Amino acid sequence: MSSTTLLLLLAFSNTILVALSHSPYSQSSTPSEWRSARATYYAAADPRDAVGGACGYGDLEKAGYGKATAGMSTVLFEKGQICGACFEVKCVDDLRWCIPGTSIIVTATNFCAPNYGFPADGGGKCNPPNAHFVLPIEIFEKIAIWKASNMPIQYRRINCRKEGGIRFSIDGAGVFLSVLIHNVAGAGDISAVKIKGSRTGWLPMNRNWGQNWHINADLKNQPLSFEVTSSDGLTVTSYNVAPKDWNFGQTFEGKQFQS
């Protein structure tokens, strides 16, 4: 092997290593490494258990996420990028409260806001640099006794498994189009979206908040296609998902990522 060929191979290998190490959650078919965090719960009477959330999914039961959801602290939420990602969570380090041999799978659907009136190690559980999950009590009690309250846990990113295709819920008015993208398998979270009408090329959409994406374009009376790219760089294209006579307030189903 010549010295020139060897140098090219080394440069190529270094490029791959940089790309793979760019994100702490580089996705593949295998789970990521276990990481340390803490978890608390909220009571069933809290309205967050049914409707709302910083990811924009609305009614979590109707959106297909149920109660297996989590609010994420600032360092995990990533300004909404993490919405839709799936995690396996297990209780660790406390034999009094942990339920041995158990783990849960949750989807990131909400944001646990920081409270800068308290230090991160004294009441500000979701303040940076804390990695913290807020879980519904029904889910928390699958891995720990509720009296544990603020528990040390370990978590790892896993691929999401979903029934059916990616769902596109269309809202807006006039030329303002807002699309909530949910029920996403694979990586679960979305990094880029494009939309196409029958009279346009592919148009990039911008993240509004959570997994709500928007664009200002006249797309009425045209069938709509979507190109969705997940955080692991994979792309799924769904052609003519919405028919020509689509309207605001409707939800359509497209193709799905492999899980």
Coordinates of C-alpha atoms in Angstrom, one line a residue:
M1 CA 0.0 0.0 0.0
S2 CA 1.5 3.4 -1.0
S3 CA 1.9 6.2 1.5
T4 CA -0.6 8.3 -0.4
T5 CA -3.3 5.6 -0.2
L6 CA -2.6 5.1 3.5
L7 CA -3.1 8.9 4.2
L8 CA -6.4 8.9 2.3
L9 CA -7.7 6.0 4.3
L10 CA -6.7 7.6 7.6
A11 CA -8.4 10.9 6.6
F12 CA -11.5 9.0 5.6
S13 CA -11.6 7.1 8.9
N14 CA -11.1 10.3 10.9
T15 CA -14.0 11.9 9.0
I16 CA -16.3 9.0 10.0
L17 CA -15.3 9.1 13.7
V18 CA -16.0 12.8 13.9
A19 CA -19.4 12.3 12.3
L20 CA -20.3 9.5 14.7
S21 CA -19.2 11.4 17.8
H22 CA -21.0 14.7 17.0
S23 CA -24.1 13.8 19.1
P24 CA -24.2 12.0 22.4
Y25 CA -27.2 10.2 21.0
S26 CA -25.9 9.0 17.7
Q27 CA -28.6 6.6 16.6
S28 CA -28.4 3.1 15.3
S29 CA -30.4 -0.1 15.6
T30 CA -28.7 -0.6 19.0
P31 CA -29.4 1.5 22.2
S32 CA -27.0 4.2 23.3
E33 CA -24.9 3.8 26.5
W34 CA -26.5 4.1 29.9
R35 CA -26.3 7.6 31.5
S36 CA -27.0 8.9 35.0
A37 CA -29.9 11.2 35.9
R38 CA -32.6 11.6 38.4
A39 CA -36.4 11.3 38.2
T40 CA -39.5 12.7 40.0
Y41 CA -43.2 12.2 39.3
Y42 CA -46.3 14.3 39.1
A43 CA -49.7 13.2 40.4
A44 CA -52.5 11.9 38.2
A45 CA -54.6 15.0 39.0
D46 CA -52.0 17.2 37.3
P47 CA -53.4 18.3 33.9
R48 CA -50.1 17.5 32.2
D49 CA -51.0 13.8 32.3
A50 CA -53.6 14.3 29.5
V51 CA -53.2 17.6 27.6
G52 CA -50.5 20.0 26.8
G53 CA -46.7 19.9 26.8
A54 CA -43.9 21.9 25.3
C55 CA -43.6 19.5 22.3
G56 CA -47.0 20.5 21.0
Y57 CA -48.6 17.0 20.9
G58 CA -51.8 18.2 22.6
D59 CA -53.8 15.4 24.1
L60 CA -51.2 12.7 24.6
E61 CA -53.8 9.9 24.7
K62 CA -55.3 10.9 21.4
A63 CA -51.8 11.4 19.9
G64 CA -50.9 7.8 20.8
Y65 CA -48.4 8.4 23.5
G66 CA -50.5 7.5 26.5
K67 CA -48.9 8.0 29.9
A68 CA -45.5 6.6 29.0
T69 CA -44.1 10.1 28.6
A70 CA -41.5 12.3 30.2
G71 CA -40.8 16.0 30.8
M72 CA -37.1 16.7 30.2
S73 CA -34.8 19.1 32.0
T74 CA -33.0 21.9 30.1
V75 CA -29.9 19.9 29.2
L76 CA -32.0 17.1 27.8
F77 CA -34.7 19.0 26.1
E78 CA -32.4 20.6 23.5
K79 CA -34.8 23.5 22.8
G80 CA -37.5 21.0 21.6
Q81 CA -35.2 18.9 19.3
I82 CA -35.6 15.9 21.6
C83 CA -39.4 15.8 21.3
G84 CA -40.5 12.4 20.2
A85 CA -37.3 10.6 21.2
C86 CA -37.7 7.4 23.2
F87 CA -35.7 6.4 26.3
E88 CA -35.4 3.3 28.5
V89 CA -35.2 4.3 32.2
K90 CA -34.4 2.2 35.2
C91 CA -34.1 2.9 38.9
V92 CA -30.6 2.5 40.4
D93 CA -28.5 2.8 43.6
D94 CA -31.3 2.6 46.2
L95 CA -32.4 -0.9 47.3
R96 CA -35.1 0.6 49.6
W97 CA -37.1 2.1 46.8
C98 CA -36.1 0.6 43.5
I99 CA -38.1 -2.3 42.0
P100 CA -35.4 -4.7 41.0
G101 CA -35.2 -5.9 37.4
T102 CA -37.6 -3.4 36.0
S103 CA -37.3 -0.6 33.4
I104 CA -39.7 1.6 31.5
I105 CA -39.8 3.1 28.0
V106 CA -41.0 6.7 27.7
T107 CA -41.3 9.3 25.0
A108 CA -40.0 12.9 25.5
T109 CA -43.2 15.0 25.2
N110 CA -42.6 17.9 27.6
F111 CA -40.1 20.4 29.1
C112 CA -39.3 20.6 32.8
A113 CA -38.5 24.3 33.2
P114 CA -35.6 25.4 35.4
N115 CA -36.2 27.2 38.7
Y116 CA -33.3 29.6 39.1
G117 CA -34.7 30.6 42.5
F118 CA -33.0 27.4 43.8
P119 CA -29.6 26.0 43.3
A120 CA -29.3 23.0 41.0
D121 CA -28.4 20.8 44.0
G122 CA -31.0 22.3 46.3
G123 CA -34.5 22.4 44.8
G124 CA -33.8 23.4 41.2
K125 CA -34.0 19.8 39.9
C126 CA -34.4 20.8 36.3
N127 CA -31.7 23.5 36.3
P128 CA -28.6 23.0 34.2
P129 CA -26.5 21.0 34.4
N130 CA -29.0 18.4 35.9
A131 CA -30.2 15.6 33.7
H132 CA -33.8 15.1 35.0
F133 CA -36.9 13.2 34.0
V134 CA -40.4 14.1 35.2
L135 CA -42.7 11.1 34.9
P136 CA -46.4 10.4 35.5
I137 CA -46.8 8.6 38.8
E138 CA -48.3 5.6 37.1
I139 CA -45.1 5.2 35.1
F140 CA -42.7 6.1 38.0
E141 CA -44.3 3.4 40.1
K142 CA -43.3 0.7 37.6
I143 CA -39.6 1.2 38.6
A144 CA -39.7 2.7 42.1
I145 CA -41.9 3.1 45.2
W146 CA -43.6 6.5 45.1
K147 CA -42.2 7.5 48.5
A148 CA -38.8 7.6 46.8
S149 CA -39.8 11.0 45.3
N150 CA -36.5 12.2 43.7
M151 CA -34.7 9.0 42.5
P152 CA -31.3 8.3 40.9
I153 CA -31.9 6.6 37.6
Q154 CA -30.1 5.5 34.5
Y155 CA -31.4 6.1 31.0
R156 CA -30.4 5.3 27.4
R157 CA -31.7 6.4 24.1
I158 CA -33.5 3.7 22.1
N159 CA -35.4 3.4 18.8
C160 CA -39.1 4.2 19.0
R161 CA -41.6 1.6 17.8
K162 CA -44.9 2.9 16.5
E163 CA -48.1 1.5 14.9
G164 CA -48.9 3.0 11.5
G165 CA -47.2 5.8 9.6
I166 CA -46.0 9.2 10.5
R167 CA -48.9 11.6 11.2
F168 CA -49.2 15.1 9.9
S169 CA -51.7 17.3 11.6
I170 CA -52.3 20.5 9.6
D171 CA -53.3 23.8 11.1
G172 CA -53.0 27.5 10.3
A173 CA -54.9 30.0 8.2
G174 CA -54.5 31.6 4.8
V175 CA -50.9 31.1 3.6
F176 CA -49.6 30.3 7.1
L177 CA -49.3 26.5 7.4
S178 CA -48.4 24.7 10.7
V179 CA -47.9 21.0 10.7
L180 CA -47.5 18.9 13.9
I181 CA -45.5 15.8 13.1
H182 CA -46.0 12.9 15.4
N183 CA -46.1 9.1 15.8
V184 CA -42.5 8.9 14.5
A185 CA -40.7 5.6 14.7
G186 CA -36.9 5.1 14.6
A187 CA -35.0 8.0 16.2
G188 CA -38.4 9.6 17.0
D189 CA -37.3 13.2 16.8
I190 CA -37.2 15.3 13.7
S191 CA -34.4 17.6 12.5
A192 CA -35.7 18.8 9.2
V193 CA -38.9 18.9 7.2
K194 CA -39.8 19.8 3.6
I195 CA -43.2 20.2 2.0
K196 CA -44.2 20.0 -1.6
G197 CA -47.4 20.9 -3.4
S198 CA -48.3 19.8 -6.9
R199 CA -47.4 23.3 -8.2
T200 CA -44.2 23.8 -6.2
G201 CA -40.8 22.3 -5.6
W202 CA -39.6 21.0 -2.2
L203 CA -39.9 23.9 0.3
P204 CA -38.1 23.8 3.7
M205 CA -40.2 24.2 6.8
N206 CA -39.0 25.9 10.0
R207 CA -39.4 24.5 13.5
N208 CA -42.0 26.7 15.3
W209 CA -41.9 24.9 18.7
G210 CA -41.6 21.3 19.7
Q211 CA -42.5 19.2 16.7
N212 CA -44.7 21.9 15.1
W213 CA -43.2 23.0 11.8
H214 CA -44.4 26.0 9.8
I215 CA -44.2 27.7 6.4
N216 CA -45.7 30.7 4.7
A217 CA -46.8 29.5 1.2
D218 CA -50.0 29.2 -0.8
L219 CA -50.5 25.5 -0.9
K220 CA -54.3 25.3 -1.0
N221 CA -56.0 23.1 -3.6
Q222 CA -52.8 21.1 -4.1
P223 CA -52.0 17.5 -2.8
L224 CA -49.2 17.8 -0.2
S225 CA -46.1 15.6 0.1
F226 CA -43.6 15.6 3.0
E227 CA -39.9 14.8 3.3
V228 CA -39.0 14.2 7.0
T229 CA -35.5 13.8 8.2
S230 CA -34.9 12.4 11.7
S231 CA -32.0 13.2 14.0
D232 CA -30.0 10.2 12.8
G233 CA -29.9 11.6 9.3
L234 CA -32.5 9.2 7.8
T235 CA -35.2 10.6 5.5
V236 CA -38.6 9.3 4.7
T237 CA -40.6 10.8 1.8
S238 CA -44.4 10.5 1.7
Y239 CA -45.9 11.6 -1.6
N240 CA -49.5 13.0 -1.9
V241 CA -50.2 12.4 1.8
A242 CA -52.9 15.1 1.9
P243 CA -55.4 15.2 -1.1
K244 CA -56.0 18.3 -3.2
D245 CA -59.1 19.2 -1.0
W246 CA -57.2 19.1 2.3
N247 CA -58.3 21.5 5.0
F248 CA -57.0 22.9 8.3
G249 CA -57.7 20.8 11.3
Q250 CA -57.2 17.5 9.4
T251 CA -54.6 14.8 10.1
F252 CA -53.0 12.6 7.5
E253 CA -50.8 9.5 7.7
G254 CA -47.7 8.9 5.6
K255 CA -44.8 6.4 5.4
Q256 CA -42.8 5.4 8.5
F257 CA -39.2 5.0 9.5
Q258 CA -38.0 1.5 10.3
S259 CA -37.8 0.7 14.0

